[in-house]
Every structure is written in C-alpha cells, then in structure tokens.
Short mmCIF file of C-alpha atoms in Angstrom, two decimals:
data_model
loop_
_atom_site.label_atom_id
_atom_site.label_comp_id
_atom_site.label_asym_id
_atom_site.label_seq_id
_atom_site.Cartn_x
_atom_site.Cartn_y
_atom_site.Cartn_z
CA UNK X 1 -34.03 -13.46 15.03
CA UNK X 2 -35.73 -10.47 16.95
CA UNK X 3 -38.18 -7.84 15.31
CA UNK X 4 -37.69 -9.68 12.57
CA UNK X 5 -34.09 -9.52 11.97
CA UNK X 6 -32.27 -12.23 10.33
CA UNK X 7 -29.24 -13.04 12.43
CA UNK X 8 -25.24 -12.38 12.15
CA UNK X 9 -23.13 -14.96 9.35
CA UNK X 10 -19.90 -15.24 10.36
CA UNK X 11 -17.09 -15.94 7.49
CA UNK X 12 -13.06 -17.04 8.48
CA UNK X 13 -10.61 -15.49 6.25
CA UNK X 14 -9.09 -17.28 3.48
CA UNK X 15 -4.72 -18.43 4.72
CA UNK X 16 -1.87 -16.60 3.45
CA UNK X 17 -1.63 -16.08 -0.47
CA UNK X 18 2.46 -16.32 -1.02
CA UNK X 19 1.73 -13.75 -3.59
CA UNK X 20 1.29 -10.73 -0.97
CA UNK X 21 4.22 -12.13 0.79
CA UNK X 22 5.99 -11.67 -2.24
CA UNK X 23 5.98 -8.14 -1.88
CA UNK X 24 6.58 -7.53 1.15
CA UNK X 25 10.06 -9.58 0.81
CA UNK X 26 10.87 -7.59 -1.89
CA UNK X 27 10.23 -4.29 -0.09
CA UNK X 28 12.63 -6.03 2.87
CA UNK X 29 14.87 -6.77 -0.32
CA UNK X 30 15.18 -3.04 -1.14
CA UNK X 31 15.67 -1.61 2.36
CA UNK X 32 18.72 -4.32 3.05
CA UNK X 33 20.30 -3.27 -0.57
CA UNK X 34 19.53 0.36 0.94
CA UNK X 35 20.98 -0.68 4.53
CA UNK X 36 23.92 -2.29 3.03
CA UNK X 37 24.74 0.86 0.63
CA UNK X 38 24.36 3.70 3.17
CA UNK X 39 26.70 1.65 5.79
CA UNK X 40 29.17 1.35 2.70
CA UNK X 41 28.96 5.14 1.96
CA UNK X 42 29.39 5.71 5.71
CA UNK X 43 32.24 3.66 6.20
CA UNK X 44 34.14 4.76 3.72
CA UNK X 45 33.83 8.09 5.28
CA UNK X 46 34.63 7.53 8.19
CA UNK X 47 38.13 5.71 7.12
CA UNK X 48 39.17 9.12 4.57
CA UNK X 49 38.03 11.31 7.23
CA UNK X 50 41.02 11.76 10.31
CA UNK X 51 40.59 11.26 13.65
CA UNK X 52 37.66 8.69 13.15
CA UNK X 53 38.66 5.07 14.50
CA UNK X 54 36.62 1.32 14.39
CA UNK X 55 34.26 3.08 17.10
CA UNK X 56 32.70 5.08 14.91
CA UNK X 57 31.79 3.01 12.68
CA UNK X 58 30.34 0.15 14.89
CA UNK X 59 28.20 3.13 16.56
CA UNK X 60 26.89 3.63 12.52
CA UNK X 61 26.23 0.13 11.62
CA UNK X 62 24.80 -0.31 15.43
CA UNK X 63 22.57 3.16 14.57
CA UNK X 64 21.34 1.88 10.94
CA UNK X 65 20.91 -1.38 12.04
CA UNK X 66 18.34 -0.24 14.91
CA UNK X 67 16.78 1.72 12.68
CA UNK X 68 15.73 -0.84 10.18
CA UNK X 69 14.73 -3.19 13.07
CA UNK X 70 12.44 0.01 13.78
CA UNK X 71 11.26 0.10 10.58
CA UNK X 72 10.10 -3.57 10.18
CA UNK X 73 8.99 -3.68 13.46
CA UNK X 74 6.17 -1.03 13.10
CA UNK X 75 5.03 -2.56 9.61
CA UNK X 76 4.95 -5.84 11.61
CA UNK X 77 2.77 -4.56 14.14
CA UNK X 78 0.65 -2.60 11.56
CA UNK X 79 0.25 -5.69 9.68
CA UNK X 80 -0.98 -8.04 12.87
CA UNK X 81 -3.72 -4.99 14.02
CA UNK X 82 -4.97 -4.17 10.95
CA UNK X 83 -5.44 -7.75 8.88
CA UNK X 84 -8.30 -9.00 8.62
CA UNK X 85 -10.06 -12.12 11.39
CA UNK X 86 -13.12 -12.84 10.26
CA UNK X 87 -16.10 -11.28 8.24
CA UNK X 88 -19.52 -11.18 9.17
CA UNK X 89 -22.74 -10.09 7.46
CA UNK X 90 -24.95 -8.57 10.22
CA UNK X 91 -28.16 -6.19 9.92
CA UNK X 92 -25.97 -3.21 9.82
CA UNK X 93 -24.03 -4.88 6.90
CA UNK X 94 -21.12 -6.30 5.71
CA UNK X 95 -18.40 -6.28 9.37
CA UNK X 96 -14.60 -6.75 8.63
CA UNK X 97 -13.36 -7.84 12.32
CA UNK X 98 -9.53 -7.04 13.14
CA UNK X 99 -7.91 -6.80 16.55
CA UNK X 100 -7.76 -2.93 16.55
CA UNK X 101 -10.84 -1.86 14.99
CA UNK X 102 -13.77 -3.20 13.22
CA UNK X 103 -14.71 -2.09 9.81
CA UNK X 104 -18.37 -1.61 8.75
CA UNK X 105 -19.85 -1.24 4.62
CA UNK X 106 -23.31 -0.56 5.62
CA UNK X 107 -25.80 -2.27 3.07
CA UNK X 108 -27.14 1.29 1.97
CA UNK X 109 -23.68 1.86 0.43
CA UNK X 110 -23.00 -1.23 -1.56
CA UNK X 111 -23.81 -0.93 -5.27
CA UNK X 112 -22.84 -4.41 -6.25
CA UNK X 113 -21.08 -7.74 -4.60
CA UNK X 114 -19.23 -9.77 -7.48
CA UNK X 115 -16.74 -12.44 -7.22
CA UNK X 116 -13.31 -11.49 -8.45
CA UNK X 117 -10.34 -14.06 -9.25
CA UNK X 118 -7.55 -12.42 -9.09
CA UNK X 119 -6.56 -8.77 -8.47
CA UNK X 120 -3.00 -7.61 -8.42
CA UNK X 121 -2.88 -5.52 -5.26
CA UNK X 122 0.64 -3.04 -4.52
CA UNK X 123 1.50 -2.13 -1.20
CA UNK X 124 2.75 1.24 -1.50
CA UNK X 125 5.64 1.43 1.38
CA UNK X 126 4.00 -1.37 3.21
CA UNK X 127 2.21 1.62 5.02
CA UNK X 128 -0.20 3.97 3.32
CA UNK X 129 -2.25 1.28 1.34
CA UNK X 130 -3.02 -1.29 -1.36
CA UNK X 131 -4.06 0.35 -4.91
CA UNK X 132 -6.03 -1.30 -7.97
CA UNK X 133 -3.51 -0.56 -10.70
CA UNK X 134 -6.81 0.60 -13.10
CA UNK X 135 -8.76 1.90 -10.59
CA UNK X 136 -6.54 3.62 -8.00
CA UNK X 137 -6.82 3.61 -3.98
CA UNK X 138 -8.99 0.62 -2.75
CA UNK X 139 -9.93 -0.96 0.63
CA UNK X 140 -7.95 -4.36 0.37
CA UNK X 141 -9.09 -5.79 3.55
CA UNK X 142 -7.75 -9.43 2.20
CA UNK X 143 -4.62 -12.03 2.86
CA UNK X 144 -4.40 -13.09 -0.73
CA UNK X 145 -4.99 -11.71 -3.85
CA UNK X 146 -6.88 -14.58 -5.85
CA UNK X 147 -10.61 -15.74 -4.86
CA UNK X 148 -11.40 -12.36 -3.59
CA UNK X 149 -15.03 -10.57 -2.97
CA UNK X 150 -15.35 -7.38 -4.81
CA UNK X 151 -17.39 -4.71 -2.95
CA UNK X 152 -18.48 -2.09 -5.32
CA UNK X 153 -19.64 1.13 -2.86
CA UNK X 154 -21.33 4.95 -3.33
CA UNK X 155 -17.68 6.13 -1.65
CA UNK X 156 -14.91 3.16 -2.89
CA UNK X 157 -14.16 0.11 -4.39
CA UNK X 158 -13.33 -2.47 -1.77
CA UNK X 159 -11.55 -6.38 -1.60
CA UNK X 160 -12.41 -9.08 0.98
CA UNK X 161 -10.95 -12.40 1.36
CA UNK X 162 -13.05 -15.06 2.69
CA UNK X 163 -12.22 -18.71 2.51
CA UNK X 164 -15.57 -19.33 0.97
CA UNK X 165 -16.29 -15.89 -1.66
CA UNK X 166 -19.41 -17.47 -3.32
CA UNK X 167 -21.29 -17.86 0.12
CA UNK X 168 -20.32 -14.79 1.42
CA UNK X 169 -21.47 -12.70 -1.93
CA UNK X 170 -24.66 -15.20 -1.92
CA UNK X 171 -25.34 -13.65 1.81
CA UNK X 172 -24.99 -10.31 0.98
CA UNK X 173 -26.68 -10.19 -1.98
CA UNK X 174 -29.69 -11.67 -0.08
CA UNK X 175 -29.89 -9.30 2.05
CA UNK X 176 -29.56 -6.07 -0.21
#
C-alpha cells in the first residue's frame, strides 16, 4: 500500500472444463483417421510398385508415426507454456501469469468486465487460436469454457477463467 496504491489480488484458475478437452481429442481423432489413411495409401503403393519389400514400408509407418508424435508433442508443449496459472489484478491492471510470458490488459483499455456463463470457444488447429463463433478472434486465456470473465477492451474481446469470476470482476470493476 505505497503512494497510495492499493495492493496486488491474486486469483487461481478455475480446473479443467472436459468440454475443451473435448476438442482437442477430436482434433487427435482426425489426425489418427488421417495417420491411419495416408499409411494405407502408402502401403498399398509400395506392394503394386516392384522392387519395394516389408522395409519400406516399416521405414513409412516408422516416418509417419514420428511425425505425428512431432505434431502432438509441440501442441503439448504449447499448451503447458501458454495456459493460464493464476490472475492477478495489480495497479497496472488486470495480469494473466503463465510460465512463458505474462499477459497484461492495462485498466485504460478495458471498456467493461461482465460475467459470462458459457462461451463456446474453437481451437482452430490447436495452434493459431480460440475464436468467438459471433464475434471472431478472441483472447481465451481460460481452462474451461463455462463461468468465464468477459473482458470487453479498446483493441479485443478477451475470456478469463478464474475459479471465483464474481470476485475477480468485483476487483476490477473497483478499481476502473
């Protein structure tokens, strides 16, 4: 509480919603049906075409089937840096803490702080970002997609998750 500064509330993130786990077993759905198809297709090449033996074809399941593990295991890691740990609302504003980098809405930015109960957020690829499906690209910085904290910005709508959304939009709102 110096110069007059009311001091940092710290907020834990609400558990896992099996809703946004949902989707990203269905994406792992797609890529095995995709995974399973191309080593089909490349098997059955390999047999028609001559001079190819059982070799060739454990190399190609071998090469798909590090290429998957590639696959998942970068959307893994993306996933564990860039989710959410805790959220705090400090002088500068409203701080999204994750292992890699910390996100900050400054309080000159936010427009409005409502409670929202459910949003159905799609992970395009897993990779480039969650979308509103009426109001396009959003920051989803969230681990479920019911109880959430809608952050209405000059730049972007944006989605937290805390365990508790009332006291966290009570705290910002006293403070804008």
């Amino acid at each position: 509480m110096e110069n007059g500064q009311e001091p940092e509330v710290n907020f834990s993130v609400a558990p896992w919603d099996d809703e946004i786990r949902l989707h990203v077993k269905s994406w792992l759905k797609y890529f095995a049906y995709i995974a399973l198809i191309v080593m089909l297709i490349g098997a059955t090449g390999m047999v028609i075409s001559p001079g190819t033996g059982f070799a060739d074809l454990k190399r190609l399941i071998f090469f798909i089937a590090m290429v998957y593990t590639g696959i998942w295991s970068a959307v893994g890691i993306i996933y564990f840096f860039f989710t959410p740990r805790r959220y705090s609302v400090s002088p500068e504003g409203i701080v999204i803490k994750r292992p890699i980098r910390r996100v900050v809405i400054p309080f000159s930015e936010i427009r409005r702080v409502t409670l929202v109960n459910h949003v159905p957020l799609w992970w395009h690829f897993g990779l480039i970002g969650p979308a509103d499906p009426f109001l396009g690209p959003v920051n989803a910085y969230v681990t479920r997609c019911t109880g959430l904290v809608r952050i209405d910005t000059v730049k972007r709508v944006c989605y937290l998750s805390p365990s508790n959304p009332a006291a966290l939009v009570e705290a910002v709102n006293q403070r804008l």
